[in-house]
Amino acid sequence: DFVNAKFFANKSIEFARTIEAVDLLAELSANNKTVIDSIICNQYYRTATFIHESYPILSEKERISFSQSTEFQWFSNIPRYADRYANDTLLLSMAYNSALISKGTNVSVSTAIIKTARESDAAETNKVLTDYLQLTTKKVNDTSERVRENRSFYLEVLEKEMQRSSGVTAQYLSKYFGNWEDISLLLSEKEIAIEFVEYVPWGEPGEDEPYLGALYITKGCIPQILRMCKVTEIDSLNTHFKQDGEQGLAETYDIIWHPILKEFHNINKVWFAPSVHLFQTNIESALPDSIDAYRVSSTRNIITMNDIPDFSEIALFGGLNYDDKDTLVNVELPDLTAYNIIRGSNIEEERVGLAYLKGSLSEVYSAQSILSTINNSIQLFVDKEGTEERFKSLSGTGISLLHIATHGF
């Protein structure tokens, strides 16, 4: 009954920190919806609260460590439960918010910390920030494990001191996490925000392959979830997209965009955050010309659009000469045997044999023409000037916009 279900759920909370544990508890409760709701809600709020309150005071190393934990992996898989109960508004809300929090959060927090430190007038903070930036860009010739550990430890100390002295707080960083309601209020009637996610459907015997899903919101409406195709189909789609021209574009639209947009006839702007298998495909080019597309690391970027830098320093790379041996830095590549087997290619050969990328020169010239209307401080690196050394020399120089027209990787 209801009381026993709540009791069971409350007693199970400490155990429910992995996908497998939640699945087992649901099975033990005979898929009692009250149990499922209690377990998922409690664990969601515990993890979300920890991230909101602890990330501002954790070092980057600690944040990355937590993002690799089974608890965080469970948190990022909440969409699988919303998929099972597609009419449950609470699960849909948690699913969208978990996507907002779990995508690119480490980078967003690091960016916010450094931004806050840059804005500080405290001499102590400025000194720590200078030391931190110098150390992050410093080349270390001694690659021994001891040196790497010492460098990592010192970086961690510097980062925490910078956080403390600059007064970074959870309240300041709250906008870098965001929630779907904030985004929905900022959208116009003709805009849609989409978080693409990947998950294995829950509670469906025989379904153990991950699917591509779309969590989406429009103005004033609660999130919705749409299960799309299997992730393996995305790999095939990527191949067709690159090889089949117009046919590839049509197939991409039919598989990715049509299932979402068929219910919306007046949309003229799409904000979307790709999932892992969509990173390397220009899926936005399959949209009709009447729709503007904005690819973001997370749709929470809609909330922080006012934080776009003023582009005081701009660097553009394009039209690069990949075969000029003089432009290569002599570095010892790591053992990539396993990586090469997976990719079916040889990374050492690719590194010195990349073909000239057609269109990349005109791309940066076009970017330069557009950006020159708002700023005259533009560094342009093309042909033999666009070298690895020139790229690395920009570290710590305050570049606010870096555009690289090159091959994907």
Tab-separated table of C-alpha atoms in Angstrom:
chain	number	residue	atom	x	y	z
A	1	ASP	CA	0.000	0.000	0.000
A	2	PHE	CA	1.001	3.692	-0.111
A	3	VAL	CA	2.519	3.844	3.400
A	4	ASN	CA	4.610	0.717	2.900
A	5	ALA	CA	5.712	1.911	-0.503
A	6	LYS	CA	6.955	5.209	0.964
A	7	PHE	CA	8.693	3.338	3.801
A	8	PHE	CA	10.400	1.006	1.324
A	9	ALA	CA	11.503	3.929	-0.834
A	10	ASN	CA	12.900	5.910	2.085
A	11	LYS	CA	14.870	2.927	3.336
A	12	SER	CA	16.251	2.377	-0.160
A	13	ILE	CA	17.576	5.879	-0.812
A	14	GLU	CA	21.102	5.200	0.470
A	15	PHE	CA	21.349	2.218	-1.858
A	16	ALA	CA	19.925	3.885	-4.975
A	17	ARG	CA	23.002	5.580	-6.365
A	18	THR	CA	23.487	3.660	-9.589
A	19	ILE	CA	21.348	2.782	-12.594
A	20	GLU	CA	21.486	-0.898	-11.671
A	21	ALA	CA	20.448	-0.228	-8.070
A	22	VAL	CA	17.401	1.828	-9.064
A	23	ASP	CA	16.355	-0.831	-11.573
A	24	LEU	CA	16.676	-3.532	-8.914
A	25	LEU	CA	14.681	-1.572	-6.338
A	26	ALA	CA	11.937	-0.922	-8.870
A	27	GLU	CA	11.780	-4.635	-9.616
A	28	LEU	CA	11.668	-5.533	-5.900
A	29	SER	CA	8.758	-3.133	-5.432
A	30	ALA	CA	6.920	-4.673	-8.416
A	31	ASN	CA	7.407	-1.360	-10.271
A	32	ASN	CA	5.332	0.484	-7.700
A	33	LYS	CA	5.120	4.043	-9.091
A	34	THR	CA	5.194	5.585	-5.620
A	35	VAL	CA	8.448	3.807	-4.856
A	36	ILE	CA	9.929	4.772	-8.186
A	37	ASP	CA	8.961	8.436	-7.776
A	38	SER	CA	10.350	8.589	-4.233
A	39	ILE	CA	13.663	6.972	-5.159
A	40	ILE	CA	14.253	9.045	-8.282
A	41	CYS	CA	13.117	12.336	-6.709
A	42	ASN	CA	15.208	11.907	-3.565
A	43	GLN	CA	18.313	10.912	-5.484
A	44	TYR	CA	17.829	13.653	-8.064
A	45	TYR	CA	17.557	16.397	-5.438
A	46	ARG	CA	20.478	15.033	-3.444
A	47	THR	CA	22.765	15.008	-6.484
A	48	ALA	CA	21.524	18.343	-7.834
A	49	THR	CA	21.952	19.988	-4.422
A	50	PHE	CA	25.473	18.593	-4.081
A	51	ILE	CA	26.451	19.966	-7.498
A	52	HIS	CA	24.910	23.396	-6.863
A	53	GLU	CA	26.448	23.789	-3.409
A	54	SER	CA	29.773	21.959	-3.782
A	55	TYR	CA	30.983	22.678	-7.305
A	56	PRO	CA	31.860	26.318	-6.511
A	57	ILE	CA	34.267	25.164	-3.781
A	58	LEU	CA	35.617	22.022	-5.429
A	59	SER	CA	38.687	22.073	-7.631
A	60	GLU	CA	38.461	21.146	-11.293
A	61	LYS	CA	40.108	17.818	-10.516
A	62	GLU	CA	37.471	17.066	-7.863
A	63	ARG	CA	34.623	18.073	-10.163
A	64	ILE	CA	35.902	15.817	-12.937
A	65	SER	CA	36.270	12.957	-10.466
A	66	PHE	CA	32.646	13.331	-9.365
A	67	SER	CA	31.417	13.556	-12.977
A	68	GLN	CA	32.952	10.108	-13.534
A	69	SER	CA	31.218	8.564	-10.532
A	70	THR	CA	28.325	6.098	-10.790
A	71	GLU	CA	26.086	8.587	-8.963
A	72	PHE	CA	26.661	11.249	-11.612
A	73	GLN	CA	26.171	8.700	-14.407
A	74	TRP	CA	22.803	7.773	-12.878
A	75	PHE	CA	21.892	11.456	-12.657
A	76	SER	CA	22.616	12.032	-16.356
A	77	ASN	CA	20.443	9.010	-17.225
A	78	ILE	CA	17.205	10.341	-15.695
A	79	PRO	CA	15.742	10.783	-19.229
A	80	ARG	CA	15.306	6.993	-19.387
A	81	TYR	CA	12.735	7.194	-16.584
A	82	ALA	CA	10.962	10.151	-18.195
A	83	ASP	CA	10.791	8.099	-21.396
A	84	ARG	CA	8.957	5.341	-19.503
A	85	TYR	CA	6.468	7.783	-17.942
A	86	ALA	CA	6.212	10.388	-20.708
A	87	ASN	CA	3.192	12.115	-19.096
A	88	ASP	CA	4.827	12.590	-15.702
A	89	THR	CA	5.559	16.326	-15.503
A	90	LEU	CA	7.878	15.948	-12.501
A	91	LEU	CA	10.043	13.317	-14.216
A	92	LEU	CA	10.111	15.382	-17.405
A	93	SER	CA	11.251	18.439	-15.440
A	94	MET	CA	13.983	16.480	-13.678
A	95	ALA	CA	15.091	14.902	-16.962
A	96	TYR	CA	15.529	18.266	-18.702
A	97	ASN	CA	17.267	19.813	-15.702
A	98	SER	CA	19.611	16.832	-15.348
A	99	ALA	CA	20.644	17.366	-18.973
A	100	LEU	CA	21.280	21.054	-18.236
A	101	ILE	CA	23.417	20.252	-15.208
A	102	SER	CA	25.331	17.273	-16.579
A	103	LYS	CA	26.382	18.787	-19.931
A	104	GLY	CA	29.517	20.918	-19.856
A	105	THR	CA	29.144	21.875	-16.205
A	106	ASN	CA	32.836	21.504	-15.352
A	107	VAL	CA	33.824	23.932	-18.100
A	108	SER	CA	31.051	26.379	-17.182
A	109	VAL	CA	32.073	26.460	-13.517
A	110	SER	CA	35.773	26.905	-14.374
A	111	THR	CA	34.852	29.733	-16.743
A	112	ALA	CA	32.699	31.388	-14.079
A	113	ILE	CA	35.463	31.159	-11.466
A	114	ILE	CA	38.066	32.720	-13.738
A	115	LYS	CA	35.578	35.382	-14.896
A	116	THR	CA	34.825	36.306	-11.288
A	117	ALA	CA	38.529	36.470	-10.444
A	118	ARG	CA	39.208	38.704	-13.459
A	119	GLU	CA	36.505	41.128	-12.276
A	120	SER	CA	37.898	41.299	-8.743
A	121	ASP	CA	39.717	44.425	-7.557
A	122	ALA	CA	41.548	42.527	-4.806
A	123	ALA	CA	45.319	42.440	-5.319
A	124	GLU	CA	45.510	39.012	-3.706
A	125	THR	CA	43.004	37.574	-6.163
A	126	ASN	CA	44.802	39.125	-9.144
A	127	LYS	CA	48.111	37.645	-7.991
A	128	VAL	CA	46.622	34.164	-7.566
A	129	LEU	CA	44.916	34.392	-10.952
A	130	THR	CA	48.192	35.361	-12.639
A	131	ASP	CA	50.010	32.444	-11.000
A	132	TYR	CA	47.215	30.054	-11.965
A	133	LEU	CA	47.150	31.092	-15.631
A	134	GLN	CA	50.930	30.953	-15.898
A	135	LEU	CA	51.022	27.474	-14.458
A	136	THR	CA	48.215	26.153	-16.676
A	137	THR	CA	50.074	27.286	-19.801
A	138	LYS	CA	53.593	26.397	-18.656
A	139	LYS	CA	55.415	23.729	-20.624
A	140	VAL	CA	56.825	20.962	-18.451
A	141	ASN	CA	59.878	19.198	-19.895
A	142	ASP	CA	60.102	16.664	-17.086
A	143	THR	CA	57.179	14.287	-17.663
A	144	SER	CA	57.888	12.044	-14.675
A	145	GLU	CA	54.919	10.974	-12.598
A	146	ARG	CA	56.207	12.860	-9.564
A	147	VAL	CA	56.469	16.151	-11.475
A	148	ARG	CA	52.988	15.720	-12.925
A	149	GLU	CA	51.523	14.991	-9.491
A	150	ASN	CA	53.242	18.033	-7.951
A	151	ARG	CA	52.033	20.260	-10.781
A	152	SER	CA	48.484	18.932	-10.442
A	153	PHE	CA	48.551	19.463	-6.673
A	154	TYR	CA	49.825	23.035	-7.001
A	155	LEU	CA	47.173	23.812	-9.600
A	156	GLU	CA	44.516	22.521	-7.222
A	157	VAL	CA	45.802	24.704	-4.373
A	158	LEU	CA	45.906	27.748	-6.644
A	159	GLU	CA	42.387	27.146	-7.926
A	160	LYS	CA	40.914	26.818	-4.433
A	161	GLU	CA	42.740	29.914	-3.249
A	162	MET	CA	41.397	31.804	-6.235
A	163	GLN	CA	37.880	30.649	-5.417
A	164	ARG	CA	38.243	31.717	-1.799
A	165	SER	CA	39.831	35.092	-2.453
A	166	SER	CA	37.446	36.057	-5.235
A	167	GLY	CA	34.338	35.170	-3.239
A	168	VAL	CA	32.812	32.722	-5.708
A	169	THR	CA	29.482	31.529	-4.324
A	170	ALA	CA	26.809	29.056	-5.265
A	171	GLN	CA	24.389	31.942	-5.769
A	172	TYR	CA	26.666	33.571	-8.346
A	173	LEU	CA	27.030	30.291	-10.224
A	174	SER	CA	23.348	29.350	-10.118
A	175	LYS	CA	22.739	30.755	-13.603
A	176	TYR	CA	25.428	28.457	-14.976
A	177	PHE	CA	23.261	25.480	-13.967
A	178	GLY	CA	19.850	26.932	-14.758
A	179	ASN	CA	16.518	25.146	-15.020
A	180	TRP	CA	14.035	24.598	-17.799
A	181	GLU	CA	11.578	27.197	-16.477
A	182	ASP	CA	14.147	29.996	-16.817
A	183	ILE	CA	14.803	28.947	-20.408
A	184	SER	CA	11.128	28.617	-21.303
A	185	LEU	CA	10.445	32.181	-20.137
A	186	LEU	CA	13.227	33.552	-22.347
A	187	LEU	CA	12.052	31.806	-25.510
A	188	SER	CA	9.823	33.585	-27.994
A	189	GLU	CA	6.678	31.978	-29.395
A	190	LYS	CA	8.656	30.875	-32.453
A	191	GLU	CA	11.639	29.324	-30.671
A	192	ILE	CA	12.333	25.816	-29.398
A	193	ALA	CA	15.141	24.546	-27.135
A	194	ILE	CA	16.302	20.941	-27.497
A	195	GLU	CA	18.591	18.797	-25.367
A	196	PHE	CA	19.595	15.686	-27.312
A	197	VAL	CA	20.287	12.778	-24.952
A	198	GLU	CA	21.212	9.107	-25.225
A	199	TYR	CA	19.851	6.385	-22.964
A	200	VAL	CA	18.850	2.735	-22.778
A	201	PRO	CA	15.046	2.465	-22.446
A	202	TRP	CA	13.925	1.361	-19.011
A	203	GLY	CA	11.638	-1.553	-18.252
A	204	GLU	CA	11.565	-2.989	-21.771
A	205	PRO	CA	12.854	-6.590	-21.887
A	206	GLY	CA	15.262	-7.144	-24.753
A	207	GLU	CA	15.971	-3.433	-25.214
A	208	ASP	CA	19.581	-3.007	-24.159
A	209	GLU	CA	20.811	-0.705	-26.936
A	210	PRO	CA	21.013	3.058	-26.373
A	211	TYR	CA	18.615	5.338	-28.210
A	212	LEU	CA	18.856	8.956	-29.244
A	213	GLY	CA	16.219	11.038	-27.491
A	214	ALA	CA	15.166	14.675	-27.562
A	215	LEU	CA	14.039	16.683	-24.557
A	216	TYR	CA	12.491	19.902	-25.798
A	217	ILE	CA	10.675	22.974	-24.505
A	218	THR	CA	8.809	25.870	-26.063
A	219	LYS	CA	7.669	29.107	-24.454
A	220	GLY	CA	5.523	28.546	-21.368
A	221	CYS	CA	5.317	24.762	-21.864
A	222	ILE	CA	6.702	21.930	-19.722
A	223	PRO	CA	9.458	19.738	-21.213
A	224	GLN	CA	8.546	16.864	-23.502
A	225	ILE	CA	10.592	13.809	-24.417
A	226	LEU	CA	10.723	12.015	-27.739
A	227	ARG	CA	12.481	8.716	-28.303
A	228	MET	CA	14.034	8.722	-31.737
A	229	CYS	CA	16.339	6.182	-33.392
A	230	LYS	CA	18.961	3.775	-32.092
A	231	VAL	CA	22.410	5.275	-31.612
A	232	THR	CA	23.816	2.757	-34.113
A	233	GLU	CA	21.620	4.370	-36.769
A	234	ILE	CA	23.272	7.711	-36.045
A	235	ASP	CA	26.649	6.234	-37.024
A	236	SER	CA	25.179	5.191	-40.390
A	237	LEU	CA	23.541	8.576	-40.736
A	238	ASN	CA	26.887	10.319	-40.192
A	239	THR	CA	28.398	8.297	-43.036
A	240	HIS	CA	25.510	9.027	-45.418
A	241	PHE	CA	25.575	12.698	-44.461
A	242	LYS	CA	29.218	13.020	-45.514
A	243	GLN	CA	28.958	10.920	-48.680
A	244	ASP	CA	25.506	11.422	-50.176
A	245	GLY	CA	25.127	15.194	-50.447
A	246	GLU	CA	21.502	16.277	-50.810
A	247	GLN	CA	20.240	12.777	-50.072
A	248	GLY	CA	22.219	12.783	-46.831
A	249	LEU	CA	20.694	16.125	-45.829
A	250	ALA	CA	17.181	14.842	-46.527
A	251	GLU	CA	17.801	11.694	-44.487
A	252	THR	CA	19.201	13.757	-41.609
A	253	TYR	CA	16.121	15.979	-41.596
A	254	ASP	CA	13.751	13.003	-41.659
A	255	ILE	CA	15.496	11.219	-38.780
A	256	ILE	CA	16.592	14.112	-36.532
A	257	TRP	CA	14.411	17.143	-37.122
A	258	HIS	CA	11.077	16.096	-38.613
A	259	PRO	CA	9.928	13.992	-35.608
A	260	ILE	CA	10.350	17.067	-33.367
A	261	LEU	CA	9.266	19.910	-35.635
A	262	LYS	CA	6.275	18.262	-37.305
A	263	GLU	CA	4.079	19.474	-34.430
A	264	PHE	CA	5.357	23.057	-34.683
A	265	HIS	CA	4.584	24.952	-37.879
A	266	ASN	CA	5.740	28.425	-36.875
A	267	ILE	CA	9.223	27.719	-35.464
A	268	ASN	CA	11.929	29.961	-36.935
A	269	LYS	CA	14.719	29.443	-34.387
A	270	VAL	CA	16.127	26.240	-32.879
A	271	TRP	CA	18.514	26.096	-29.939
A	272	PHE	CA	20.014	22.642	-29.510
A	273	ALA	CA	22.679	20.879	-27.471
A	274	PRO	CA	23.945	17.742	-29.265
A	275	SER	CA	24.530	14.397	-27.622
A	276	VAL	CA	27.813	12.513	-28.024
A	277	HIS	CA	26.974	10.870	-31.354
A	278	LEU	CA	25.820	14.160	-32.889
A	279	PHE	CA	28.941	16.176	-32.091
A	280	GLN	CA	30.702	15.580	-35.387
A	281	THR	CA	27.781	16.002	-37.767
A	282	ASN	CA	26.531	19.350	-38.985
A	283	ILE	CA	22.889	18.369	-38.446
A	284	GLU	CA	21.762	21.994	-38.446
A	285	SER	CA	22.545	22.248	-42.172
A	286	ALA	CA	19.639	19.849	-42.789
A	287	LEU	CA	17.136	22.392	-41.484
A	288	PRO	CA	15.212	24.526	-44.002
A	289	ASP	CA	16.520	28.042	-44.663
A	290	SER	CA	13.514	29.490	-42.849
A	291	ILE	CA	14.841	28.186	-39.515
A	292	ASP	CA	17.911	29.610	-37.753
A	293	ALA	CA	19.859	27.052	-35.717
A	294	TYR	CA	22.079	27.705	-32.696
A	295	ARG	CA	24.313	24.838	-31.539
A	296	VAL	CA	25.267	25.219	-27.864
A	297	SER	CA	27.033	23.018	-25.326
A	298	SER	CA	23.900	23.291	-23.187
A	299	THR	CA	20.638	25.160	-23.686
A	300	ARG	CA	21.338	26.853	-20.350
A	301	ASN	CA	23.524	29.126	-22.509
A	302	ILE	CA	20.273	30.867	-23.406
A	303	ILE	CA	20.200	32.119	-19.809
A	304	THR	CA	23.787	33.395	-19.912
A	305	MET	CA	23.661	35.071	-23.329
A	306	ASN	CA	24.308	38.419	-21.634
A	307	ASP	CA	27.685	37.052	-20.545
A	308	ILE	CA	29.028	36.895	-24.103
A	309	PRO	CA	32.445	38.639	-24.056
A	310	ASP	CA	33.043	41.900	-25.868
A	311	PHE	CA	35.436	40.224	-28.346
A	312	SER	CA	38.255	42.612	-27.487
A	313	GLU	CA	40.854	40.172	-28.840
A	314	ILE	CA	40.052	37.915	-31.802
A	315	ALA	CA	42.105	35.175	-33.498
A	316	LEU	CA	41.069	33.378	-36.689
A	317	PHE	CA	42.707	30.240	-38.139
A	318	GLY	CA	41.858	28.851	-41.589
A	319	GLY	CA	43.155	27.835	-45.009
A	320	LEU	CA	45.852	25.867	-43.184
A	321	ASN	CA	48.752	24.102	-44.893
A	322	TYR	CA	48.737	20.707	-43.187
A	323	ASP	CA	51.505	19.166	-45.281
A	324	ASP	CA	54.198	21.732	-44.563
A	325	LYS	CA	56.631	19.765	-42.400
A	326	ASP	CA	58.119	22.967	-40.947
A	327	THR	CA	54.820	23.797	-39.244
A	328	LEU	CA	54.731	20.590	-37.181
A	329	VAL	CA	55.933	20.608	-33.598
A	330	ASN	CA	58.211	17.660	-32.837
A	331	VAL	CA	56.394	15.916	-30.017
A	332	GLU	CA	56.311	12.296	-28.987
A	333	LEU	CA	52.803	10.969	-29.519
A	334	PRO	CA	51.344	8.639	-26.866
A	335	ASP	CA	50.648	5.002	-27.556
A	336	LEU	CA	47.434	5.145	-29.563
A	337	THR	CA	47.278	1.510	-30.643
A	338	ALA	CA	43.904	0.817	-29.047
A	339	TYR	CA	42.533	4.126	-30.308
A	340	ASN	CA	43.707	3.373	-33.854
A	341	ILE	CA	42.106	-0.077	-33.784
A	342	ILE	CA	38.779	1.451	-32.780
A	343	ARG	CA	38.959	4.093	-35.480
A	344	GLY	CA	40.408	1.789	-38.112
A	345	SER	CA	43.072	4.340	-38.977
A	346	ASN	CA	46.563	5.456	-38.101
A	347	ILE	CA	46.702	8.707	-36.172
A	348	GLU	CA	50.419	9.234	-36.839
A	349	GLU	CA	49.796	9.172	-40.596
A	350	GLU	CA	46.716	11.387	-40.300
A	351	ARG	CA	48.657	13.972	-38.354
A	352	VAL	CA	50.996	14.785	-41.250
A	353	GLY	CA	48.731	13.847	-44.159
A	354	LEU	CA	45.586	15.928	-43.770
A	355	ALA	CA	44.323	17.332	-47.054
A	356	TYR	CA	43.709	21.041	-47.559
A	357	LEU	CA	40.204	21.832	-46.316
A	358	LYS	CA	38.287	23.471	-49.132
A	359	GLY	CA	36.297	26.517	-48.080
A	360	SER	CA	38.176	27.108	-44.820
A	361	LEU	CA	40.073	30.123	-46.195
A	362	SER	CA	36.950	31.891	-47.447
A	363	GLU	CA	35.311	31.022	-44.107
A	364	VAL	CA	37.832	32.962	-42.024
A	365	TYR	CA	37.903	35.849	-44.520
A	366	SER	CA	34.118	36.069	-44.217
A	367	ALA	CA	34.379	35.941	-40.413
A	368	GLN	CA	37.019	38.672	-40.515
A	369	SER	CA	34.776	40.860	-42.657
A	370	ILE	CA	31.828	40.448	-40.276
A	371	LEU	CA	33.841	40.883	-37.079
A	372	SER	CA	35.743	43.929	-38.354
A	373	THR	CA	32.513	45.915	-38.027
A	374	ILE	CA	32.666	45.541	-34.234
A	375	ASN	CA	36.404	45.226	-33.618
A	376	ASN	CA	39.660	46.030	-35.399
A	377	SER	CA	41.872	43.866	-33.189
A	378	ILE	CA	41.791	40.685	-35.263
A	379	GLN	CA	44.716	38.307	-35.712
A	380	LEU	CA	44.472	36.209	-38.888
A	381	PHE	CA	46.490	32.991	-39.261
A	382	VAL	CA	46.295	31.341	-42.690
A	383	ASP	CA	48.410	28.985	-44.828
A	384	LYS	CA	51.877	28.521	-43.238
A	385	GLU	CA	51.130	31.158	-40.599
A	386	GLY	CA	48.494	28.919	-39.012
A	387	THR	CA	50.922	26.682	-37.147
A	388	GLU	CA	50.735	24.697	-33.959
A	389	GLU	CA	53.303	26.986	-32.346
A	390	ARG	CA	51.333	30.122	-33.261
A	391	PHE	CA	48.208	28.517	-31.846
A	392	LYS	CA	49.898	27.597	-28.557
A	393	SER	CA	51.466	31.041	-28.275
A	394	LEU	CA	47.975	32.484	-27.751
A	395	SER	CA	47.665	30.732	-24.363
A	396	GLY	CA	47.097	33.224	-21.579
A	397	THR	CA	46.976	36.233	-23.924
A	398	GLY	CA	43.353	37.130	-23.218
A	399	ILE	CA	41.844	35.972	-26.519
A	400	SER	CA	38.077	36.351	-26.149
A	401	LEU	CA	37.072	34.793	-29.483
A	402	LEU	CA	38.970	31.968	-31.150
A	403	HIS	CA	37.667	30.644	-34.491
A	404	ILE	CA	39.340	27.605	-36.069
A	405	ALA	CA	38.302	26.391	-39.518
A	406	THR	CA	39.882	22.943	-39.623
A	407	HIS	CA	39.135	19.228	-39.831
A	408	GLY	CA	36.918	17.592	-37.199
A	409	PHE	CA	38.485	15.185	-34.737
